[in-house]
Coordinates of C-alpha atoms in Angstrom, one line a residue:
M1 CA -34.1 5.6 -13.7
S2 CA -33.0 9.0 -14.5
E3 CA -31.9 9.9 -18.0
V4 CA -28.1 10.4 -19.5
D5 CA -27.4 14.0 -20.6
H6 CA -26.0 12.7 -23.8
A7 CA -25.2 16.1 -25.0
R8 CA -23.2 17.1 -21.6
L9 CA -21.7 13.7 -21.8
D10 CA -20.4 14.0 -25.2
K11 CA -18.4 17.2 -24.3
L12 CA -17.0 15.7 -21.5
R13 CA -16.1 12.7 -23.2
R14 CA -14.0 14.3 -25.7
G15 CA -10.0 14.5 -25.4
H16 CA -10.0 11.7 -22.9
G17 CA -8.2 9.1 -25.2
P18 CA -9.5 5.4 -25.5
V19 CA -8.7 4.4 -22.2
G20 CA -10.4 7.0 -20.6
E21 CA -13.3 6.9 -22.7
H22 CA -13.3 3.2 -21.9
V23 CA -13.8 3.8 -17.9
I24 CA -16.6 6.3 -18.9
D25 CA -18.5 4.0 -21.1
E26 CA -18.3 1.2 -18.5
F27 CA -19.8 3.4 -16.0
V28 CA -22.4 4.3 -18.5
A29 CA -23.3 0.8 -19.0
G30 CA -24.0 0.2 -15.4
R31 CA -20.6 -2.0 -15.0
L32 CA -18.8 0.0 -12.5
S33 CA -20.2 1.6 -9.5
R34 CA -19.8 5.6 -8.5
R35 CA -17.1 4.7 -6.4
Q36 CA -15.6 2.1 -8.6
F37 CA -15.4 4.9 -11.3
L38 CA -14.1 7.3 -9.4
S39 CA -11.1 5.4 -8.5
Q40 CA -10.8 4.0 -12.1
A41 CA -11.3 7.7 -13.6
T42 CA -8.8 9.2 -11.7
K43 CA -6.2 6.7 -11.7
V44 CA -6.4 7.2 -15.7
G45 CA -5.9 10.6 -15.1
L46 CA -9.6 12.0 -16.3
G47 CA -9.4 14.2 -12.8
L48 CA -12.2 14.6 -9.9
P49 CA -13.7 17.5 -11.2
V50 CA -14.0 15.9 -14.4
A51 CA -15.4 12.5 -13.2
A52 CA -18.0 14.0 -10.8
A53 CA -19.4 15.9 -13.8
I54 CA -19.8 12.5 -15.3
V55 CA -21.4 11.5 -12.6
A56 CA -24.0 13.8 -12.5
A57 CA -24.5 13.9 -16.1
C58 CA -25.2 10.3 -15.8
G59 CA -27.8 10.9 -13.4
S60 CA -28.7 7.3 -11.5
S61 CA -28.8 5.6 -15.3
S62 CA -26.2 2.9 -13.9
S63 CA -27.8 0.2 -11.7
K64 CA -25.2 0.2 -9.8
T65 CA -24.4 3.6 -9.1
S66 CA -25.3 5.9 -5.9
S67 CA -28.3 8.0 -6.6
S68 CA -25.8 10.8 -5.4
A69 CA -23.2 12.2 -7.1
T70 CA -21.5 13.3 -4.3
V71 CA -17.6 12.8 -4.3
P72 CA -16.4 10.4 -1.6
S73 CA -14.6 12.6 1.4
S74 CA -11.1 12.5 2.1
S75 CA -11.1 13.6 5.3
S76 CA -10.2 11.5 8.1
G77 CA -13.5 11.5 10.2
P78 CA -16.3 13.5 11.1
A79 CA -15.8 17.1 11.5
K80 CA -15.4 18.7 14.7
A81 CA -14.6 22.3 16.2
G82 CA -11.1 22.9 15.9
K83 CA -8.6 25.4 16.4
P84 CA -5.6 25.8 14.3
G85 CA -2.0 26.6 15.5
G86 CA -0.8 25.4 18.4
T87 CA 1.3 21.9 18.9
I88 CA 0.3 18.2 18.1
R89 CA 2.3 15.6 20.2
A90 CA 2.0 12.1 17.9
G91 CA 3.6 9.0 18.5
M92 CA 5.0 6.8 15.9
V93 CA 7.1 3.3 16.1
V94 CA 11.0 4.1 15.9
P95 CA 12.3 3.9 13.0
T96 CA 14.5 0.7 12.2
G97 CA 17.0 2.4 10.1
A98 CA 18.1 5.8 8.7
I99 CA 15.5 8.1 7.2
N100 CA 16.8 7.4 3.2
P101 CA 14.3 7.3 0.7
L102 CA 15.9 5.3 -0.9
T103 CA 15.8 2.2 1.5
I104 CA 13.2 3.2 4.1
A105 CA 10.8 0.2 4.5
S106 CA 10.0 0.5 8.2
L107 CA 6.0 1.9 9.0
G108 CA 8.5 4.8 11.8
G109 CA 10.5 5.4 8.6
L110 CA 7.6 6.3 5.9
Q111 CA 5.6 8.0 8.6
V112 CA 8.3 10.4 9.4
S113 CA 9.4 11.4 5.6
D114 CA 5.7 11.5 5.0
Q115 CA 5.6 14.7 6.9
V116 CA 8.7 16.3 5.0
G117 CA 7.7 14.7 1.4
E118 CA 5.5 14.6 -1.3
S119 CA 5.0 12.6 -4.0
L120 CA 3.4 13.5 -7.6
V121 CA 0.1 12.4 -6.4
R122 CA -1.9 11.7 -3.4
I123 CA -4.6 8.6 -2.8
D124 CA -7.3 9.2 -0.4
H125 CA -8.8 6.2 1.1
N126 CA -11.6 5.7 -1.0
L127 CA -8.9 5.2 -3.7
V128 CA -9.3 8.7 -5.1
Y129 CA -6.5 9.8 -6.7
H130 CA -5.8 13.6 -6.9
P131 CA -2.9 16.0 -8.1
L132 CA -0.2 16.7 -5.8
L133 CA 3.1 17.9 -7.5
A134 CA 1.6 16.9 -10.9
T135 CA -1.2 18.8 -11.9
S136 CA -2.2 16.0 -14.4
W137 CA -1.7 12.6 -15.9
S138 CA -2.1 10.4 -18.7
S139 CA -1.0 7.4 -20.5
N140 CA -0.8 5.9 -24.2
S141 CA -3.5 3.2 -25.3
D142 CA -1.6 0.6 -23.9
G143 CA -0.3 2.1 -20.3
S144 CA 3.3 1.9 -21.6
V145 CA 4.0 5.4 -21.4
W146 CA 2.3 7.8 -19.3
T147 CA 3.0 11.8 -19.1
F148 CA 2.7 13.9 -16.1
K149 CA 2.6 17.5 -16.1
I150 CA 4.6 19.1 -12.9
R151 CA 3.3 21.8 -10.8
Q152 CA 5.2 25.3 -11.0
G153 CA 6.3 27.5 -8.1
V154 CA 6.9 24.9 -5.9
K155 CA 9.9 25.3 -3.2
F156 CA 11.9 23.0 -1.4
N157 CA 11.9 23.7 2.8
D158 CA 14.6 25.8 2.5
G159 CA 13.2 27.9 0.2
T160 CA 15.1 26.4 -3.0
P161 CA 12.8 26.0 -6.0
M162 CA 11.7 22.9 -7.4
T163 CA 12.3 21.8 -11.2
I164 CA 11.7 19.4 -13.4
D165 CA 14.9 18.0 -12.8
D166 CA 14.6 17.2 -9.5
V167 CA 11.7 14.7 -10.3
V168 CA 13.7 13.3 -13.0
Y169 CA 16.6 12.5 -10.9
T170 CA 14.5 11.2 -7.9
F171 CA 12.7 8.9 -10.2
Q172 CA 15.9 7.9 -12.0
S173 CA 17.6 7.0 -8.7
Q174 CA 14.3 5.2 -7.3
A175 CA 14.5 3.1 -10.5
N176 CA 18.3 2.1 -10.5
P177 CA 18.7 -1.1 -9.0
K178 CA 22.3 -0.9 -8.8
L179 CA 21.8 1.7 -5.8
G180 CA 19.7 -1.1 -3.4
I181 CA 16.4 0.8 -4.1
N182 CA 13.3 -0.6 -1.7
A183 CA 11.4 0.7 -4.4
A184 CA 12.8 -2.3 -6.9
S185 CA 9.8 -4.3 -5.4
I186 CA 7.8 -1.8 -7.4
F187 CA 9.7 -0.8 -10.7
G188 CA 11.9 -3.8 -10.9
G189 CA 10.9 -5.0 -14.7
T190 CA 8.6 -2.1 -15.1
L191 CA 10.9 1.1 -15.3
S192 CA 14.6 1.6 -15.6
P193 CA 16.5 4.7 -15.6
A194 CA 16.5 5.2 -19.1
G195 CA 12.8 5.1 -19.1
V196 CA 12.3 8.8 -17.0
V197 CA 12.3 11.4 -19.9
K198 CA 11.9 15.0 -19.8
K199 CA 10.3 16.8 -22.4
D200 CA 10.2 20.3 -21.4
S201 CA 10.4 22.1 -18.2
E202 CA 6.7 21.1 -16.9
T203 CA 6.5 17.6 -18.7
I204 CA 8.0 14.4 -17.8
E205 CA 7.3 10.8 -19.4
F206 CA 7.6 7.1 -17.9
H207 CA 8.4 5.1 -20.5
L208 CA 7.9 1.4 -19.1
E209 CA 9.8 -1.5 -19.8
A210 CA 6.4 -3.5 -19.8
P211 CA 2.5 -1.7 -19.7
D212 CA 1.2 -0.8 -16.8
G213 CA -2.5 0.3 -16.5
G214 CA -2.2 1.2 -12.5
F215 CA 1.2 2.9 -13.0
I216 CA -0.1 6.2 -11.1
D217 CA -0.1 4.2 -7.6
A218 CA 3.5 4.1 -8.5
C219 CA 3.6 7.8 -8.1
S220 CA 1.9 8.3 -5.2
Q221 CA 2.3 8.3 -1.6
D222 CA 1.8 4.6 -2.0
N223 CA 4.9 3.9 -3.0
Y224 CA 6.2 5.9 -0.2
N225 CA 10.0 5.9 -1.6
T226 CA 9.5 8.1 -4.1
I227 CA 9.3 11.4 -2.4
I228 CA 10.6 14.4 -4.5
V229 CA 14.5 15.5 -3.7
P230 CA 16.4 17.6 -4.8
N231 CA 18.8 16.8 -8.0
N232 CA 22.1 15.3 -7.2
F233 CA 20.9 15.2 -3.9
D234 CA 23.2 12.7 -1.2
F235 CA 19.8 10.5 0.0
T236 CA 22.4 9.4 2.5
K237 CA 22.5 12.6 4.2
F238 CA 18.4 13.1 3.8
Q239 CA 18.0 12.6 7.5
Q240 CA 20.5 15.5 8.6
T241 CA 18.0 17.9 6.9
M242 CA 15.0 16.0 5.5
P243 CA 14.6 18.3 2.3
G244 CA 11.3 18.1 1.1
T245 CA 8.3 20.3 -0.5
G246 CA 5.5 19.0 2.1
K247 CA 3.8 21.3 4.8
F248 CA 6.2 20.7 8.0
K249 CA 10.0 21.5 8.0
M250 CA 12.3 19.2 10.4
T251 CA 13.8 21.1 12.8
N252 CA 15.3 18.3 15.2
Y253 CA 15.5 14.8 14.8
S254 CA 17.1 12.0 17.2
P255 CA 17.0 8.1 15.4
T256 CA 15.3 6.8 19.2
L257 CA 14.1 9.2 20.6
G258 CA 11.9 11.6 18.2
A259 CA 11.5 14.6 16.1
A260 CA 10.0 17.9 16.2
F261 CA 8.5 19.8 12.7
V262 CA 7.1 23.4 12.1
K263 CA 5.3 24.8 9.0
N264 CA 7.2 24.6 6.0
P265 CA 7.4 28.4 5.4
Y266 CA 7.9 28.2 2.0
Y267 CA 4.8 25.8 1.0
W268 CA 3.2 26.2 -2.5
G269 CA -0.4 25.4 -1.0
A270 CA -2.6 26.1 2.0
P271 CA 0.2 25.8 4.9
A272 CA 0.0 23.5 7.7
K273 CA -2.8 24.2 10.5
P274 CA -0.8 23.4 13.5
D275 CA 2.1 25.7 14.8
K276 CA 4.4 22.6 15.2
L277 CA 3.9 18.9 15.0
E278 CA 6.3 16.9 18.1
V279 CA 6.7 13.3 17.6
I280 CA 7.7 10.9 20.0
F281 CA 9.0 7.4 19.1
F282 CA 8.2 4.4 21.1
A283 CA 9.5 0.8 21.0
S284 CA 6.3 -0.7 20.3
E285 CA 2.6 -0.3 20.3
A286 CA 2.1 -1.1 24.0
P287 CA 4.0 1.7 25.7
M288 CA 2.5 4.3 22.8
T289 CA -1.6 3.5 24.0
A290 CA -0.7 3.8 27.5
A291 CA 0.9 7.3 26.8
L292 CA -1.9 8.1 24.2
E293 CA -4.2 7.1 27.4
A294 CA -1.9 9.2 30.1
G295 CA -2.5 12.1 27.6
T296 CA 1.6 12.4 27.1
I297 CA 0.5 12.1 23.1
M298 CA -2.5 12.8 21.1
C299 CA -2.4 10.7 18.4
N300 CA -0.7 7.4 17.7
D301 CA 0.2 6.2 14.3
G302 CA -1.9 3.5 14.3
F303 CA -3.3 0.2 16.8
S304 CA -4.1 -3.1 16.5
V305 CA -7.5 -4.5 18.5
S306 CA -5.0 -7.7 19.7
V307 CA -2.8 -5.3 21.7
S308 CA -5.4 -1.8 22.6
P309 CA -8.5 -3.3 22.4
Q310 CA -9.1 -0.8 25.0
L311 CA -9.1 2.4 22.6
L312 CA -12.2 1.0 21.0
S313 CA -14.1 1.9 23.9
G314 CA -12.2 4.8 26.1
G315 CA -13.2 7.6 25.1
F316 CA -11.0 8.1 22.3
D317 CA -12.0 8.9 18.1
V318 CA -11.1 6.2 16.6
V319 CA -10.7 6.1 13.0
A320 CA -11.1 3.3 11.0
R321 CA -10.5 2.5 7.0
K322 CA -11.2 -0.7 5.3
S323 CA -8.0 -1.6 3.6
A324 CA -5.6 -4.5 2.0
Q325 CA -3.4 -4.3 4.7
H326 CA -2.6 -8.0 5.6
R327 CA 0.0 -10.4 6.5
E328 CA 1.7 -12.9 4.2
L329 CA 2.6 -16.4 5.4
S330 CA 5.5 -17.5 2.8
M331 CA 6.4 -21.0 2.6
R332 CA 9.7 -21.7 1.1
C333 CA 8.9 -23.0 -2.4
D334 CA 12.4 -24.2 -3.5
I335 CA 13.5 -26.0 -0.2
G336 CA 12.3 -28.7 2.4
P337 CA 9.3 -29.6 3.6
F338 CA 6.9 -27.3 1.2
T339 CA 8.3 -28.0 -2.1
D340 CA 5.0 -30.1 -2.6
A341 CA 2.1 -27.6 -3.0
R342 CA 0.1 -30.2 -1.5
V343 CA 1.8 -29.7 1.8
R344 CA 1.6 -25.8 1.1
R345 CA -2.5 -26.4 1.0
A346 CA -2.8 -28.8 3.7
M347 CA -0.9 -25.9 5.9
A348 CA -3.6 -23.3 4.6
L349 CA -6.5 -25.7 5.0
T350 CA -6.0 -25.7 9.1
L351 CA -7.1 -22.2 9.8
N352 CA -10.1 -21.2 10.8
R353 CA -10.4 -17.7 9.4
P354 CA -13.5 -16.3 10.3
Q355 CA -12.1 -17.1 14.1
I356 CA -9.0 -15.8 13.6
V357 CA -10.7 -12.8 12.2
S358 CA -13.3 -12.6 15.1
A359 CA -10.5 -13.3 17.8
L360 CA -7.5 -10.7 16.7
F361 CA -10.1 -8.3 15.1
K362 CA -13.3 -7.9 16.9
G363 CA -15.0 -7.3 13.5
Y364 CA -12.5 -4.6 12.0
A365 CA -11.0 -7.0 9.1
V366 CA -12.1 -9.6 6.0
I367 CA -10.7 -13.2 5.5
G368 CA -8.6 -13.5 2.8
N369 CA -8.6 -16.5 0.2
D370 CA -4.8 -16.8 -0.4
S371 CA -4.6 -14.0 -3.0
P372 CA -3.6 -10.2 -2.5
F373 CA -7.0 -9.8 -3.8
A374 CA -8.7 -7.9 -1.3
P375 CA -12.4 -7.2 -1.4
I376 CA -11.9 -3.7 -1.7
Y377 CA -10.1 -4.0 -4.7
P378 CA -13.1 -3.6 -8.1
A379 CA -11.3 -5.9 -10.0
T380 CA -11.2 -8.8 -7.4
N381 CA -13.2 -11.9 -9.1
H382 CA -15.6 -12.8 -6.3
S383 CA -16.9 -15.8 -8.1
V384 CA -14.0 -18.0 -6.9
P385 CA -14.9 -20.3 -4.4
Q386 CA -13.7 -19.2 -0.9
R387 CA -11.4 -21.7 1.0
H388 CA -12.5 -23.0 4.2
Q389 CA -10.5 -24.9 7.2
D390 CA -11.2 -28.6 6.1
I391 CA -8.8 -30.8 8.3
A392 CA -9.5 -33.9 7.2
Q393 CA -8.6 -32.7 3.8
A394 CA -5.6 -31.3 5.3
R395 CA -4.6 -34.8 6.3
Q396 CA -5.6 -36.4 3.1
L397 CA -2.9 -34.3 1.5
M398 CA 0.0 -34.4 3.7
A399 CA -0.5 -38.6 3.3
Q400 CA -0.3 -37.8 -0.4
A401 CA 2.8 -36.2 -0.2
G402 CA 4.1 -38.6 2.0
K403 CA 4.2 -36.5 5.1
S404 CA 1.5 -37.9 7.3
R405 CA 3.7 -38.1 10.0
G406 CA 4.6 -34.6 9.9
F407 CA 7.4 -32.5 10.0
S408 CA 9.4 -29.7 12.5
V409 CA 9.8 -26.0 10.9
T410 CA 10.6 -22.6 12.1
L411 CA 8.4 -19.7 11.3
A412 CA 10.5 -16.3 11.4
T413 CA 8.2 -13.2 12.2
E414 CA 8.1 -9.7 13.8
Q415 CA 6.8 -8.4 17.3
L416 CA 4.5 -6.1 15.6
E417 CA 0.5 -5.7 16.8
E418 CA -1.4 -9.2 16.3
M419 CA 1.7 -10.6 14.6
P420 CA 2.8 -13.0 17.5
E421 CA -0.8 -14.1 18.2
Y422 CA -1.3 -15.2 14.9
A423 CA 1.7 -17.1 14.5
A424 CA 0.6 -18.9 17.9
I425 CA -2.8 -19.7 16.1
I426 CA -0.7 -20.6 13.3
K427 CA 1.7 -23.1 15.7
A428 CA -1.6 -24.5 16.9
A429 CA -3.0 -25.1 13.6
G430 CA 0.0 -27.0 12.1
A431 CA 0.3 -29.2 15.5
L432 CA -3.3 -30.6 14.0
I433 CA -1.5 -32.4 10.9
N434 CA 1.5 -33.1 12.8
I435 CA 4.0 -30.0 11.7
D436 CA 5.6 -28.8 14.5
I437 CA 6.4 -25.1 14.2
T438 CA 8.9 -23.4 16.0
L439 CA 8.2 -19.6 16.3
S440 CA 11.0 -17.1 16.6
V441 CA 9.7 -13.6 17.4
T442 CA 12.0 -11.1 17.2
T443 CA 12.3 -7.4 16.7
S444 CA 11.7 -5.9 13.5
S445 CA 15.5 -4.4 12.7
T446 CA 16.3 -8.5 13.2
Y447 CA 13.4 -10.0 11.4
Y448 CA 14.2 -7.3 8.0
G449 CA 17.6 -7.7 8.8
S450 CA 19.3 -6.2 5.2
A451 CA 16.0 -6.7 3.5
V452 CA 18.2 -8.8 1.0
F453 CA 18.1 -12.6 0.3
G454 CA 20.9 -14.2 1.8
T455 CA 20.9 -11.7 5.1
S456 CA 17.3 -11.6 5.8
P457 CA 15.2 -13.9 8.4
W458 CA 11.9 -12.5 6.3
L459 CA 13.6 -13.6 3.0
D460 CA 15.4 -16.6 3.8
A461 CA 13.4 -18.2 6.4
T462 CA 11.2 -21.5 6.0
M463 CA 8.2 -19.9 6.6
S464 CA 8.0 -16.2 7.1
L465 CA 5.1 -13.9 8.2
V466 CA 5.2 -10.2 7.4
D467 CA 3.3 -7.2 7.6
Y468 CA 1.9 -5.5 4.1
G469 CA 0.6 -1.6 4.2
G470 CA -2.8 -1.3 2.1
R471 CA -2.1 -0.3 -1.3
G472 CA -4.5 1.3 -4.0
V473 CA -3.9 -1.6 -6.9
P474 CA -2.8 -5.1 -6.1
N475 CA 0.3 -5.0 -8.4
L476 CA 3.1 -4.5 -5.5
Y477 CA 1.5 -7.7 -4.3
L478 CA 1.7 -9.7 -7.2
E479 CA 5.0 -8.5 -8.2
A480 CA 7.4 -8.2 -5.2
P481 CA 6.5 -11.4 -2.9
L482 CA 5.4 -13.5 -6.0
Q483 CA 6.8 -12.9 -9.0
T484 CA 10.0 -15.4 -10.0
I485 CA 13.4 -13.7 -8.4
D486 CA 15.5 -12.1 -10.6
K487 CA 18.3 -9.7 -8.9
A488 CA 19.6 -8.3 -12.1
T489 CA 15.8 -6.2 -13.2
G490 CA 15.2 -6.8 -9.0
Q491 CA 11.6 -8.2 -10.2
G492 CA 10.5 -10.8 -7.1
A493 CA 12.6 -8.1 -4.9
W494 CA 10.8 -9.4 -1.4
N495 CA 9.7 -13.1 -2.8
A496 CA 10.2 -14.6 0.3
A497 CA 8.4 -18.0 -0.8
H498 CA 10.5 -18.3 -3.2
F499 CA 8.2 -19.0 -5.8
N500 CA 8.6 -19.4 -9.5
N501 CA 5.8 -20.1 -11.5
S502 CA 5.9 -18.9 -15.2
T503 CA 2.2 -19.1 -15.4
F504 CA 1.9 -16.6 -12.5
D505 CA 4.6 -14.3 -13.9
R506 CA 2.5 -14.4 -17.4
L507 CA -1.0 -13.7 -15.8
S508 CA 0.4 -11.2 -13.4
K509 CA 1.9 -9.0 -16.2
Q510 CA -1.1 -9.2 -17.7
F511 CA -2.8 -8.3 -15.5
I512 CA -0.9 -5.3 -14.3
A513 CA -0.9 -4.1 -18.1
A514 CA -4.5 -4.3 -18.5
T515 CA -6.3 -0.9 -18.5
D516 CA -9.9 -2.0 -18.7
L517 CA -11.5 -3.4 -15.4
S518 CA -13.5 -6.3 -17.3
T519 CA -10.1 -7.9 -18.5
Q520 CA -8.6 -7.0 -15.3
R521 CA -11.6 -9.2 -13.4
R522 CA -11.2 -12.2 -15.8
L523 CA -7.4 -12.2 -14.9
A524 CA -7.6 -12.0 -11.7
G525 CA -10.1 -15.1 -11.3
E526 CA -7.4 -17.0 -13.5
I527 CA -4.9 -15.8 -11.2
E528 CA -6.8 -16.1 -7.6
T529 CA -7.3 -19.8 -8.9
L530 CA -3.7 -20.5 -9.9
L531 CA -2.8 -19.1 -6.4
L532 CA -5.1 -21.3 -4.5
D533 CA -3.6 -24.6 -6.1
E534 CA 0.1 -23.4 -5.5
T535 CA -0.4 -21.6 -2.1
P536 CA 2.7 -20.1 -1.9
I537 CA 1.5 -17.6 0.6
I538 CA -1.4 -17.9 2.8
F539 CA -3.1 -14.5 2.8
A540 CA -5.9 -14.9 6.0
Y541 CA -7.2 -11.5 6.5
F542 CA -7.5 -8.1 5.5
Y543 CA -7.4 -5.7 8.0
D544 CA -9.0 -2.3 9.0
V545 CA -6.4 0.3 9.7
L546 CA -7.3 2.4 13.2
L547 CA -5.9 5.2 14.3
A548 CA -6.6 6.8 17.5
Q549 CA -6.7 10.3 18.6
K550 CA -7.7 12.8 22.0
G551 CA -7.7 16.4 21.8
V552 CA -7.0 16.8 18.4
T553 CA -9.3 16.4 14.8
G554 CA -8.5 16.3 11.2
V555 CA -5.6 13.7 11.2
D556 CA -5.6 12.2 7.5
L557 CA -5.4 8.4 7.6
T558 CA -5.3 6.6 4.3
Q559 CA -6.2 3.1 3.7
Q560 CA -2.2 2.2 3.6
G561 CA -1.5 3.4 7.1
N562 CA -0.2 6.6 6.2
I563 CA -0.4 9.6 8.7
Y564 CA -0.5 13.3 7.8
Y565 CA -1.0 15.9 10.7
Y566 CA -1.2 19.4 8.7
D567 CA -4.6 19.4 8.8
A568 CA -4.9 18.4 12.4
T569 CA -6.5 21.0 14.9
L570 CA -6.6 20.9 18.6
T571 CA -10.3 20.4 20.2

């Protein structure tokens, strides 16, 4: 075991406050692996160069730490020879609505906005945070106030300088529930417009309504709505010109056909490598895969094993990312047959999870335990027993709940990747305990509706199966789909289960507020146990994000599924 260079370590520790110093101490004590440390350190604002230097100063003193101090790569795959310039042709799923940063929620919409817009912070597929429009960040001791230094000399793609006022306006808008914002799923009960404070021309503070030790993730592209727009900009007009600070500038957009982009001539950093990016929209994955095989496009915006298994062995460069991406099967806790938790547990016990992972993902997934704590999260408590299929126990629970004769119910979901196949598996599993499930599989636009309660099959159906992209922290999954609905604050904005549990609300808020990993793991264990007992949502698996490309390399894929083409080159 190598010795710690205490003199160097002491110098590196100074000036990072109690939160940063605690993360360093956890690493030195061996309670964090190197990878976990880099994620936690950048989360609280230590900065990747400082974090890497701390790893080097500690040598291999942590028994849980790799002997290498190399920073995890954020590249999209093995380096290949490529030539800058030229035109990249990519496929995307057609957006389900207008490209409006306040309201976009579909994969196609966020993929388009990602090409032109930027957040304050970038998170890579190793859950390490990097400066983008913010050059540094830090929080106070309890995570209730976060301070960001904003990059100077940045311009929008029309040449207009970006200022601190643009950042303030963007976040005040995204934190205002009166505007019908999609970001209410993250900011509800956490950030209000009054909490967005301009300190000076380079500094912005976020005074939170409740402490949040992982607030940095809400300022990254994980919160894809928060791309910075000009002060007082009309968000409804974003689709017309797509003003942003990103490496590409939109030159043509059709809501049904596709889009065209060129290099942003005013970009503040290294320019995009391709001269042009041409995007073709597809109604679904299958025709996009066919276009990739035919050479019409060079890259897709992700694919599923169930729909496009041939891409795994068809001579394509496949990029895979471990992720917290998953599907949520919500059961209404407030009406109908699922008001009894025993019935919800019974439904969960009918699923053969290893078989589902094998059949639908061929190894590119891991089983879930009916909570949003995916294996990739450092805070996940692995001491909580895994739920397994148990038909006898499921039937016993149905009898105890007075439902041994079963019932009929409709499951609403969308036509997306493996979800119809998974829904069919759920239907067959339910039949084992006399639950007769009728499937309602519709287009994403029909399924989501207006994405508000009372007008959305997603949020209103008795059973609802929805897709969730990966996130760097589990906070969103704990808040939006599980915390008690409060329309005044936006809390529980995506609570399709209509779950209302004060103990969960308290524990989830304590977890989100925690700034140290040991406390998070303890609370995660309590939350995981509570959700196994209540089972408002079934989390059967967490699956890898997959992308296939041919004739191009350097496409960047995050664990959430964000795709960036600015470093792509032709091969």
